[in-house]
């Protein structure tokens, strides 16, 4: 399960014409088994190697080979390696994820874009680094960035379904976990490993660079990395998108003690970003966000292999986050509001030794999780504040068990119980004349899931999962009650919200090996008390009394709760066709959609749901070259929520050309990679229906990016 940096650009998750290509004759080279990628996010149950030697840097697959997921994965899983994030070149994790099946992005600003999974966003999608939350204010509003730069990732794992029970009830939609070696878990082969990354982009005159190095000897290893990213206002088919610049930088240092039976380490990370907020008022206000975060994390593993315990693992992290929202009045910069988040979180998991039962081998793990968060949103413009200090205290326990019933059939069960205490100051919207309410709400979410995997053939695995999940309302959903200038909204929470309940079933099939690789999922979820932001027709100024009366500037947004139904499909495949030149050529494709509608008497559609998308491409790969070109079409979105407008579809033409070279023994450089990537080459008007800014902000036009990677040792 040890891994170093991974730079594998080829995605294996695409839909192709199965019937057309499955019977075509294939070259012998296309039959070669593909390398398997290690994943850590989906389950606490890890099949670790025996402690026969000190952990060492694992052998990595060639950057030109597709990734193959392990078979024992009970949930839909998307793995995005570092090379895809480097090629994408965006300032946010969502920029490298948003065109994967089932995943989109909020795209509020070039500096702030959060992943959306199956139409679910904000508090329902947990973004984490090595298992610990990002500890920011990004769930509070779409203009707030996640302080994890894409260059920090060796690999990103996007998990849906029952595996989210490991991380908390708030992750009811999914988990985006960034894996890296900021806390080293291995001694590098040869004593060190290093990497330099960088790129330039045409649409925004961007320049970005990063480095990372891990060194170790004996039982001690150290790590350091840093990044710098600058981008000007980007171009669209209609001209420059004013105030869309990004200027960010950061670094991290870490160290670990590593032994025969495990490791323990700590890291310190700093993240800084200054970025503009485009939109209708950008020319007048030039609103920008100045963000800073300091974070300390520690994690470790002890492979006990005694007394019925196979391993004990822990994760703990604490952070101090703050950002100012700055506007310009009469040419002078003024801080309109300040957001802070101070948070600490810890988790311990104990994996028991495998037990042979009459039904098969039983593997399992139990865990406990504790957390405390203090979030504020303070206004300095004389009106109400969006969020007075709100405290959230969480404690939880969870249990996963996997039973290998037969060689072909495996079962998994998971259970989580949680206690959330949320305190803050809110407003009773049903009585506008009522004073503010100081309240403490307590919730006890209980969740459970069941899953099975069945080998339909030696290479094809079918899966079925059923899940019952409860989610406690977030502090922002309960206690928001003021203006947010960056989003031009006046947001009002509801202190009387109840738990949100989701009941889901899902079926899927995956083939990860061979010339035809595919993954398909279909899901159906019923929500009792779905919590969402409802835009209204009322306008407000900086205080509640102006809403619907004298207000002229800010759109009134209410947190509401209604029953809803979500269902959708995610299909993807890749087909190797045959040999050409020195390698293999093939085709790929994808399709996804999510339908979300309210099921109460009022009916209607859930707002800001992504449209249907269909894509296809052709690729070539060999030991040194990778090339791909393809189209992704997003259909018109006409299934719109209250106070929304239709969004016209678009077609993205993209191309990627990449060359890698390994000098061989004797060279300090283990690999060179240089690539050229083009996006939106048709220069189409792209409006993202999931974005609050979609009517006023266009996405970037034609973009060409040149990038490179140098790996040492």
XYZ file of C-alpha atoms in Angstrom:
713
model
C 0.000 0.000 0.000
C 3.062 2.315 -0.034
C 3.304 4.751 -2.845
C 5.323 7.761 -3.883
C 4.477 10.366 -6.481
C 2.258 9.081 -9.284
C 1.856 10.756 -12.663
C -0.418 8.607 -14.784
C -2.394 10.696 -17.273
C -4.694 8.184 -18.890
C -8.185 7.817 -17.447
C -9.800 4.394 -17.627
C -13.308 5.592 -16.775
C -15.060 6.209 -20.087
C -18.065 4.920 -21.974
C -17.470 3.331 -25.406
C -19.687 1.498 -27.855
C -19.431 -1.871 -26.124
C -21.177 -3.906 -28.766
C -19.260 -2.305 -31.631
C -15.774 -2.719 -30.234
C -15.915 -5.713 -27.897
C -15.579 -8.164 -30.751
C -12.815 -6.451 -32.674
C -9.461 -8.325 -32.904
C -6.829 -6.833 -30.652
C -3.075 -6.804 -30.847
C -1.162 -8.937 -28.383
C 0.231 -5.851 -26.679
C -3.289 -4.733 -25.739
C -3.731 -7.831 -23.605
C -0.953 -6.908 -21.157
C -2.217 -6.573 -17.576
C -2.342 -2.950 -16.428
C -0.822 -1.754 -13.149
C -3.109 -1.467 -10.129
C -3.379 1.729 -8.126
C -3.531 1.739 -4.326
C -6.425 3.547 -2.629
C -6.908 4.424 1.027
C -10.130 6.443 1.297
C -12.925 3.890 0.672
C -12.467 1.653 3.705
C -10.607 1.483 7.028
C -9.900 -2.196 6.300
C -6.422 -2.344 4.792
C -4.671 -5.464 3.585
C -1.196 -4.441 4.662
C 2.020 -6.251 3.643
C 3.794 -8.301 6.321
C 6.284 -6.293 8.427
C 9.320 -8.117 7.065
C 11.333 -4.999 6.239
C 11.273 -1.242 6.562
C 8.698 0.290 4.229
C 10.340 1.474 1.013
C 9.256 3.516 -1.945
C 7.119 1.331 -4.178
C 7.702 0.803 -7.866
C 5.403 3.141 -9.769
C 3.723 2.328 -13.078
C 4.725 4.141 -16.237
C 3.027 7.518 -16.632
C 1.583 6.347 -19.950
C -0.402 3.399 -18.588
C -4.062 3.540 -17.466
C -4.823 3.107 -13.797
C -6.599 -0.015 -12.584
C -8.687 0.058 -9.408
C -8.444 -2.822 -6.937
C -11.296 -5.312 -7.124
C -12.248 -5.144 -3.442
C -13.944 -1.722 -3.667
C -17.601 -1.762 -2.594
C -18.413 1.782 -3.752
C -18.099 3.936 -6.869
C -14.580 5.350 -6.858
C -12.829 7.858 -9.116
C -9.043 8.108 -8.884
C -7.313 11.131 -10.409
C -3.487 10.919 -10.481
C -1.189 13.909 -10.169
C -0.496 14.089 -13.911
C -4.139 14.858 -14.735
C -4.190 17.652 -12.142
C -0.919 19.072 -13.508
C -2.289 19.031 -17.054
C -5.538 20.748 -15.969
C -3.539 23.539 -14.359
C -6.379 25.086 -12.323
C -6.029 26.704 -8.924
C -8.621 24.368 -7.374
C -8.992 20.620 -6.977
C -12.358 20.826 -8.741
C -10.671 22.030 -11.944
C -9.107 18.601 -12.453
C -12.213 16.661 -11.371
C -15.171 18.490 -12.935
C -15.408 16.497 -16.178
C -15.322 13.045 -14.584
C -18.627 11.131 -14.645
C -20.805 12.169 -11.706
C -18.555 15.093 -10.733
C -18.931 18.767 -11.558
C -17.809 22.028 -9.939
C -19.265 25.204 -8.458
C -16.954 27.457 -10.607
C -17.860 30.583 -8.666
C -14.461 32.139 -9.389
C -11.142 31.062 -10.846
C -9.791 31.037 -7.291
C -12.807 29.310 -5.712
C -14.418 26.212 -7.178
C -15.631 23.300 -5.080
C -16.412 19.713 -6.224
C -20.075 18.815 -6.721
C -20.852 15.079 -6.575
C -24.105 13.802 -8.100
C -25.638 17.251 -7.773
C -24.718 17.543 -4.076
C -22.432 20.311 -2.848
C -21.180 22.315 0.128
C -21.696 20.520 3.448
C -22.579 17.209 1.764
C -19.150 16.907 0.089
C -16.221 16.517 2.462
C -12.822 17.604 1.107
C -9.956 16.034 3.025
C -6.180 15.748 3.005
C -4.837 12.367 4.082
C -8.117 11.689 5.873
C -8.345 14.995 7.793
C -10.807 17.712 6.773
C -9.733 20.839 4.904
C -10.862 22.963 7.902
C -11.965 26.022 5.951
C -15.086 28.097 5.279
C -15.771 26.729 1.788
C -18.982 24.972 2.834
C -20.358 28.302 4.063
C -20.388 29.933 0.640
C -19.387 29.195 -2.950
C -16.930 32.112 -3.152
C -14.724 30.561 -0.457
C -11.851 28.405 -1.725
C -10.595 25.075 -0.393
C -7.032 25.699 0.896
C -5.515 22.583 -0.710
C -3.664 23.320 -3.934
C -3.766 20.681 -6.710
C 0.034 20.584 -6.636
C -0.184 19.185 -3.104
C -1.748 15.971 -4.431
C -0.017 12.764 -5.439
C -3.474 11.317 -6.019
C -7.112 12.317 -5.450
C -9.756 9.734 -4.555
C -13.428 10.642 -4.973
C -15.695 8.293 -3.014
C -19.479 8.027 -3.065
C -21.807 5.807 -1.098
C -21.331 3.858 2.144
C -17.600 4.550 2.480
C -18.496 8.099 3.541
C -19.650 6.709 6.908
C -15.971 6.617 7.837
C -15.705 10.412 7.785
C -18.935 11.831 9.144
C -22.608 12.429 8.535
C -21.771 15.650 6.711
C -20.218 13.602 3.874
C -23.584 12.210 2.808
C -22.831 13.194 -0.814
C -19.234 12.079 -1.115
C -15.617 12.435 -0.053
C -12.757 14.004 -1.999
C -9.532 12.821 -0.370
C -6.110 14.187 -1.363
C -3.262 11.740 -0.751
C 0.342 12.880 -0.402
C 3.511 12.223 1.560
C 3.652 15.412 3.613
C 3.926 13.027 6.555
C 6.356 10.449 5.121
C 5.313 6.811 5.412
C 8.308 5.259 3.625
C 12.086 5.544 3.352
C 12.819 6.582 -0.252
C 14.871 4.213 -2.323
C 18.350 5.693 -2.717
C 17.795 8.035 0.214
C 15.685 10.686 -1.478
C 13.041 11.391 -4.095
C 12.261 14.794 -5.570
C 10.032 16.356 -8.177
C 9.634 19.719 -9.879
C 6.365 20.658 -11.630
C 5.336 23.704 -13.591
C 3.276 25.114 -16.430
C 2.053 28.171 -18.334
C -1.427 28.851 -19.732
C -2.663 31.061 -22.567
C -6.182 32.102 -21.531
C -5.108 33.764 -18.286
C -1.343 34.273 -18.861
C -0.865 31.919 -15.945
C 2.374 30.644 -14.475
C 2.598 27.960 -11.821
C 5.417 25.950 -10.289
C 5.987 23.550 -7.437
C 8.592 21.322 -5.891
C 8.604 18.475 -3.411
C 11.355 16.397 -1.847
C 11.353 13.483 0.587
C 14.604 12.232 2.109
C 15.359 9.597 4.686
C 17.879 7.247 6.226
C 17.661 4.644 8.937
C 14.356 5.190 10.713
C 13.877 8.883 9.969
C 12.383 10.669 6.944
C 11.670 14.338 6.199
C 9.545 16.047 3.552
C 9.227 19.558 2.128
C 7.132 20.999 -0.668
C 6.024 24.375 -1.934
C 4.047 25.954 -4.747
C 3.495 29.323 -6.409
C 0.611 30.164 -8.741
C -0.212 33.389 -10.602
C -2.956 33.972 -13.174
C -4.342 37.154 -14.691
C -8.001 37.736 -15.583
C -8.912 34.991 -18.048
C -10.260 35.434 -21.565
C -13.706 34.275 -22.694
C -15.259 34.229 -26.196
C -16.803 37.604 -25.265
C -13.615 39.199 -23.962
C -11.801 39.401 -20.646
C -13.603 38.203 -17.492
C -12.774 41.110 -15.239
C -11.547 40.425 -11.679
C -10.909 36.692 -12.197
C -7.221 36.756 -11.227
C -5.522 34.325 -8.806
C -2.305 34.769 -6.803
C -1.521 31.967 -4.359
C 1.456 30.311 -2.700
C 2.224 27.921 0.140
C 4.543 25.341 1.608
C 4.651 22.331 3.900
C 7.291 20.545 5.981
C 6.979 17.178 7.722
C 8.942 14.425 9.422
C 8.331 10.828 10.484
C 9.876 8.029 12.497
C 9.521 4.797 10.512
C 10.085 1.293 11.838
C 9.405 -2.341 11.071
C 5.927 -2.181 12.535
C 4.740 1.251 11.475
C 5.390 4.975 11.419
C 4.447 8.200 13.215
C 4.891 11.715 11.898
C 3.818 15.348 11.921
C 3.556 18.145 9.341
C 3.062 21.907 9.222
C 1.360 23.542 6.217
C 0.743 27.147 5.257
C -1.591 28.259 2.442
C -2.099 31.802 1.147
C -4.288 33.032 -1.708
C -5.521 36.342 -3.059
C -8.174 36.027 -5.768
C -10.845 38.146 -7.408
C -14.597 37.608 -7.475
C -15.982 38.213 -10.980
C -19.627 39.047 -11.553
C -22.132 41.789 -12.135
C -20.580 44.225 -9.646
C -16.919 43.361 -10.254
C -16.211 46.533 -12.230
C -17.499 48.739 -9.418
C -16.367 46.901 -6.292
C -13.371 44.821 -7.486
C -14.168 42.412 -4.654
C -11.354 40.047 -3.734
C -10.631 37.524 -1.023
C -7.379 37.454 0.940
C -7.099 33.965 2.475
C -4.628 32.399 4.901
C -4.450 29.073 6.698
C -1.953 27.409 9.025
C -2.415 23.709 9.667
C -0.702 21.050 11.778
C -1.378 17.372 11.162
C -0.127 14.105 12.598
C -0.784 10.533 11.610
C 0.649 7.126 12.273
C 0.215 3.394 12.053
C 1.209 0.546 14.358
C 0.970 -2.916 12.812
C 0.419 -4.871 15.997
C -0.291 -8.347 14.572
C -0.948 -9.677 18.074
C -3.749 -10.097 20.620
C -6.370 -10.103 17.892
C -5.340 -6.661 16.583
C -3.848 -6.336 13.134
C -3.195 -2.565 13.123
C -3.943 0.693 14.925
C -3.993 3.939 12.952
C -4.599 7.554 13.948
C -5.090 10.941 12.283
C -5.236 14.305 14.044
C -5.208 17.829 12.674
C -5.780 21.389 13.799
C -5.926 24.611 11.815
C -6.324 28.374 12.009
C -8.142 29.714 8.934
C -9.108 33.301 8.111
C -9.959 35.415 5.115
C -10.942 39.009 4.473
C -13.404 40.030 1.772
C -12.091 43.298 0.372
C -13.918 45.833 -1.778
C -12.944 49.218 -3.176
C -14.923 52.333 -2.354
C -13.730 55.594 -3.957
C -10.496 53.852 -4.931
C -9.601 52.765 -1.381
C -9.556 49.142 -0.216
C -11.965 48.317 2.603
C -12.499 45.052 4.470
C -16.214 44.393 4.192
C -16.286 41.144 6.151
C -13.994 38.604 7.780
C -14.449 34.850 8.064
C -12.543 32.661 10.496
C -12.531 28.962 11.260
C -10.596 27.334 14.071
C -10.945 23.592 14.024
C -9.431 20.423 15.445
C -10.269 16.861 14.446
C -8.979 13.433 15.412
C -9.714 9.846 14.428
C -8.430 6.477 15.672
C -9.083 3.161 13.925
C -8.390 -0.339 15.185
C -8.353 -3.141 12.625
C -8.871 -6.598 14.071
C -7.026 -9.660 12.812
C -8.742 -11.757 10.129
C -11.130 -14.295 11.614
C -11.994 -17.547 9.849
C -15.679 -18.284 10.348
C -17.935 -20.980 8.980
C -19.115 -18.417 6.402
C -15.653 -17.243 5.326
C -12.856 -14.860 6.287
C -14.021 -11.860 8.323
C -12.028 -8.614 8.361
C -13.095 -5.488 10.183
C -12.213 -2.206 11.839
C -13.743 0.097 14.406
C -13.068 3.781 14.810
C -13.830 6.824 16.916
C -13.814 10.436 15.779
C -13.828 13.713 17.724
C -13.988 17.267 16.454
C -14.539 20.882 17.461
C -15.146 23.790 15.090
C -15.658 27.512 15.711
C -16.824 29.379 12.603
C -17.555 33.100 12.250
C -18.570 35.539 9.493
C -18.344 39.144 10.682
C -19.449 42.234 8.726
C -17.652 45.591 9.114
C -20.088 47.645 7.025
C -22.580 48.505 9.746
C -25.262 45.957 8.919
C -25.934 42.460 10.201
C -23.184 39.823 10.287
C -23.655 36.677 8.240
C -22.662 34.322 11.050
C -21.983 35.151 14.685
C -19.557 32.709 16.329
C -21.005 29.200 15.954
C -19.569 26.158 17.706
C -19.906 22.588 16.526
C -18.759 19.669 18.675
C -18.773 16.184 17.192
C -18.106 12.748 18.586
C -18.752 9.540 16.704
C -18.043 5.829 16.481
C -18.165 3.610 13.395
C -17.686 -0.039 12.506
C -16.871 -1.733 9.193
C -16.866 -5.498 8.580
C -16.093 -7.399 5.359
C -16.879 -11.088 4.857
C -15.297 -13.083 2.021
C -18.264 -15.424 1.682
C -16.891 -17.338 -1.313
C -14.087 -16.749 -3.799
C -16.569 -14.806 -5.923
C -18.818 -13.176 -3.308
C -17.812 -10.602 -0.667
C -20.088 -8.709 1.730
C -19.593 -5.472 3.660
C -21.548 -3.903 6.495
C -20.953 -0.498 8.082
C -22.529 1.407 10.955
C -21.985 4.897 12.384
C -23.469 6.736 15.355
C -22.728 10.377 15.976
C -23.461 13.185 18.414
C -23.462 16.764 17.083
C -23.946 19.789 19.315
C -24.285 23.055 17.383
C -24.660 26.423 19.108
C -25.067 29.886 17.631
C -27.346 32.861 17.108
C -30.064 32.661 14.453
C -33.323 34.187 13.302
C -36.908 32.894 13.263
C -37.887 33.689 9.686
C -41.551 32.884 10.411
C -41.713 35.943 12.696
C -39.740 38.879 11.224
C -40.411 40.945 14.338
C -38.939 38.338 16.693
C -35.522 39.043 18.274
C -32.450 36.968 17.429
C -32.374 33.477 18.905
C -29.407 32.126 20.873
C -29.787 28.381 20.570
C -28.018 25.089 20.995
C -29.214 22.214 18.860
C -28.251 18.585 19.503
C -28.501 15.833 16.898
C -27.696 12.132 17.023
C -27.384 10.937 13.405
C -27.359 7.163 12.902
C -26.289 5.614 9.599
C -25.843 2.091 8.254
C -24.986 0.442 4.962
C -24.756 -2.960 3.326
C -22.831 -3.891 0.204
C -21.864 -6.900 -1.840
C -19.355 -7.629 -4.578
C -19.780 -10.560 -6.944
C -17.351 -11.680 -9.633
C -19.522 -12.174 -12.683
C -16.460 -13.300 -14.654
C -12.761 -13.384 -13.701
C -12.464 -9.734 -14.812
C -15.983 -8.321 -14.297
C -17.219 -7.415 -10.806
C -20.803 -6.470 -9.991
C -21.697 -4.472 -6.887
C -24.822 -3.601 -4.940
C -25.119 -1.204 -2.005
C -27.959 -0.047 0.204
C -27.558 2.822 2.637
C -29.521 4.647 5.308
C -27.767 7.892 6.300
C -28.716 10.757 8.595
C -27.043 14.181 8.452
C -27.124 16.886 11.100
C -27.668 20.444 9.802
C -24.505 22.517 9.550
C -23.983 25.674 11.604
C -24.383 27.848 8.492
C -27.680 26.179 7.601
C -28.986 26.839 11.105
C -27.602 30.257 11.999
C -26.791 32.305 8.867
C -28.596 35.669 9.069
C -26.856 38.410 7.169
C -25.325 39.871 4.011
C -22.607 38.284 1.947
C -21.267 40.944 -0.400
C -18.994 38.624 -2.408
C -21.973 36.524 -3.545
C -24.463 39.448 -3.602
C -26.800 37.499 -1.312
C -28.485 37.934 2.050
C -28.555 34.436 3.539
C -30.949 33.377 6.277
C -30.669 30.041 8.037
C -33.335 28.182 9.971
C -32.548 27.332 13.621
C -35.403 24.793 13.599
C -34.107 22.512 10.830
C -34.313 18.770 11.473
C -31.944 15.987 10.516
C -31.691 15.179 6.823
C -32.295 11.489 6.011
C -31.160 9.757 2.811
C -32.178 6.228 1.784
C -30.179 4.946 -1.194
C -29.707 1.903 -3.380
C -27.087 1.520 -6.087
C -25.974 -1.128 -8.559
C -22.798 -1.133 -10.575
C -20.467 -3.211 -12.703
C -16.752 -2.743 -13.320
C -14.121 -4.318 -15.539
C -10.707 -2.934 -14.667
C -8.483 -5.323 -16.621
C -8.026 -6.225 -20.255
C -8.461 -4.261 -23.479
C -12.023 -3.210 -22.611
C -12.296 -1.436 -19.257
C -15.541 0.040 -18.009
C -17.390 1.210 -14.930
C -21.156 1.747 -14.749
C -23.367 2.826 -11.847
C -27.056 3.558 -11.375
C -28.374 5.016 -8.113
C -31.660 6.067 -6.537
C -31.895 8.177 -3.354
C -34.907 9.417 -1.416
C -34.358 12.346 0.975
C -36.560 13.145 3.943
C -36.000 16.793 4.828
C -33.492 17.724 2.107
C -31.811 21.023 3.077
C -31.068 23.498 0.300
C -30.556 27.171 -0.521
C -33.633 28.749 -2.096
C -33.145 31.987 -3.984
C -36.152 34.291 -3.613
C -37.421 37.259 -5.597
C -36.841 39.623 -2.645
C -33.916 42.033 -2.464
C -32.094 43.206 0.667
C -29.452 45.702 1.697
C -27.104 45.123 4.663
C -29.798 44.537 7.293
C -32.731 42.156 7.655
C -35.308 44.955 7.946
C -34.592 45.995 4.328
C -35.431 42.567 2.848
C -38.483 42.765 0.610
C -39.040 46.434 1.478
C -36.294 48.983 0.730
C -33.633 46.487 -0.342
C -32.013 46.932 -3.766
C -28.637 45.134 -3.790
C -28.611 41.580 -2.401
C -30.709 38.559 -3.344
C -32.491 37.035 -0.358
C -31.603 33.338 0.089
C -33.370 31.036 2.553
C -32.262 27.665 3.877
C -35.274 25.402 3.483
C -36.117 21.741 3.981
C -38.268 19.597 1.682
C -38.526 15.951 0.658
C -36.674 15.123 -2.558
C -35.688 12.311 -4.894
C -32.353 11.965 -6.726
C -31.503 9.342 -9.307
C -28.871 9.056 -11.984
C -26.435 7.048 -14.047
C -22.658 7.203 -14.515
C -21.125 5.264 -17.410
C -17.530 5.220 -18.594
C -15.293 2.937 -20.622
C -12.067 2.668 -22.549
C -11.415 0.250 -25.406
C -7.955 -0.617 -26.741
C -8.444 -1.261 -30.466
C -5.094 -2.476 -31.736
C -1.426 -1.867 -32.416
C -0.199 1.123 -34.401
C 3.352 2.447 -34.674
C 5.010 1.506 -31.327
C 1.906 1.403 -29.152
C -1.839 1.010 -28.821
C -4.704 3.163 -30.056
C -8.272 3.079 -28.835
C -11.483 4.921 -28.072
C -13.180 6.071 -24.907
C -16.444 7.625 -23.852
C -18.596 8.703 -20.920
C -22.162 9.625 -20.012
C -23.703 10.866 -16.788
C -26.830 12.539 -15.533
C -28.602 13.260 -12.279
C -32.288 14.080 -11.916
C -33.346 15.787 -8.677
C -36.896 16.831 -7.863
C -38.966 17.628 -4.817
C -41.593 15.044 -3.939
C -43.944 17.059 -1.736
C -47.214 18.562 -2.932
C -45.510 21.692 -4.238
C -43.197 19.659 -6.487
C -40.587 21.204 -8.767
C -36.903 20.593 -9.385
C -33.974 20.983 -6.993
C -31.930 24.052 -8.043
C -28.448 24.084 -9.600
C -28.367 20.445 -10.769
C -25.787 19.652 -13.500
C -27.097 18.770 -16.976
C -26.771 15.502 -18.905
C -23.258 15.074 -20.353
C -22.004 12.805 -23.144
C -18.425 12.479 -24.341
C -16.159 10.409 -26.575
C -12.529 10.447 -27.633
C -9.690 8.669 -29.404
C -6.280 8.022 -27.839
C -2.818 6.607 -28.471
C -0.222 5.437 -25.939
C 3.170 3.772 -25.916
C 6.184 3.702 -23.595
C 6.936 7.404 -24.251
C 3.994 9.097 -25.955
C 0.402 9.718 -24.975
C -2.085 11.564 -27.162
C -5.831 12.042 -26.891
C -8.501 14.226 -28.409
C -12.170 14.181 -27.510
C -15.502 15.957 -27.220
C -17.687 16.431 -24.147
C -21.200 17.787 -24.728
C -23.304 19.231 -21.927
C -26.987 19.362 -22.899
C -29.354 22.253 -22.252
C -30.550 22.317 -18.658
C -34.255 23.072 -18.652
C -35.215 21.210 -15.473
C -34.798 24.234 -13.270
C -35.698 25.188 -9.750
C -37.712 28.132 -8.508
C -36.276 31.519 -9.568
C -33.721 29.821 -11.841
C -33.295 30.277 -15.594
C -32.562 27.753 -18.341
C -28.910 27.177 -19.234
C -27.803 26.573 -22.810
C -25.610 23.533 -23.459
C -22.101 23.559 -24.857
C -19.532 21.261 -26.474
C -15.939 21.120 -25.258
C -13.197 19.999 -27.636
C -10.018 19.016 -25.840
C -6.634 17.590 -26.818
C -3.648 16.338 -24.847
C -0.155 15.455 -26.109
C 2.449 14.214 -23.658
C 5.984 12.830 -23.936
C 7.951 11.134 -21.152
C 11.544 9.952 -21.117
C 13.402 7.847 -18.541
C 17.195 8.300 -18.813
C 17.956 5.023 -17.078
C 20.627 3.879 -14.620
C 23.295 6.413 -13.730
C 21.232 9.561 -14.214
C 20.033 11.536 -11.179
C 16.818 12.233 -13.130
C 14.429 9.265 -13.187
C 11.931 10.797 -15.629
C 11.192 13.866 -17.743
C 7.622 14.685 -18.789
C 6.520 17.497 -21.086
C 2.967 18.028 -22.276
C 0.665 20.310 -24.225
C -3.042 20.438 -23.370
C -5.837 22.339 -25.089
C -9.306 22.954 -23.609
C -12.439 24.505 -25.109
C -10.656 24.604 -28.447
C -13.935 25.536 -30.170
C -13.988 28.689 -28.004
C -17.600 28.163 -26.993
C -19.618 30.168 -24.484
C -19.676 27.942 -21.396
C -22.077 28.646 -18.551
C -22.165 26.230 -15.646
C -25.738 25.655 -14.464
C -24.487 24.613 -11.005
C -22.903 28.005 -10.411
C -24.629 30.903 -8.673
C -22.696 33.084 -11.150
C -23.780 31.344 -14.353
C -25.890 34.257 -15.673
C -23.109 36.832 -15.233
C -19.817 34.890 -15.497
C -18.583 32.909 -18.504
C -16.075 30.088 -18.086
C -12.663 30.403 -19.830
C -12.527 30.308 -23.616
C -9.904 28.602 -25.764
C -6.946 27.599 -23.578
C -3.585 26.022 -24.380
C -1.330 24.911 -21.537
C 2.321 23.842 -21.672
C 3.523 21.899 -18.637
C 6.365 19.722 -17.480
C 7.594 17.453 -14.693
C 11.120 16.441 -13.671
C 11.501 13.529 -11.260
C 14.728 12.727 -9.460
C 15.734 9.295 -8.189
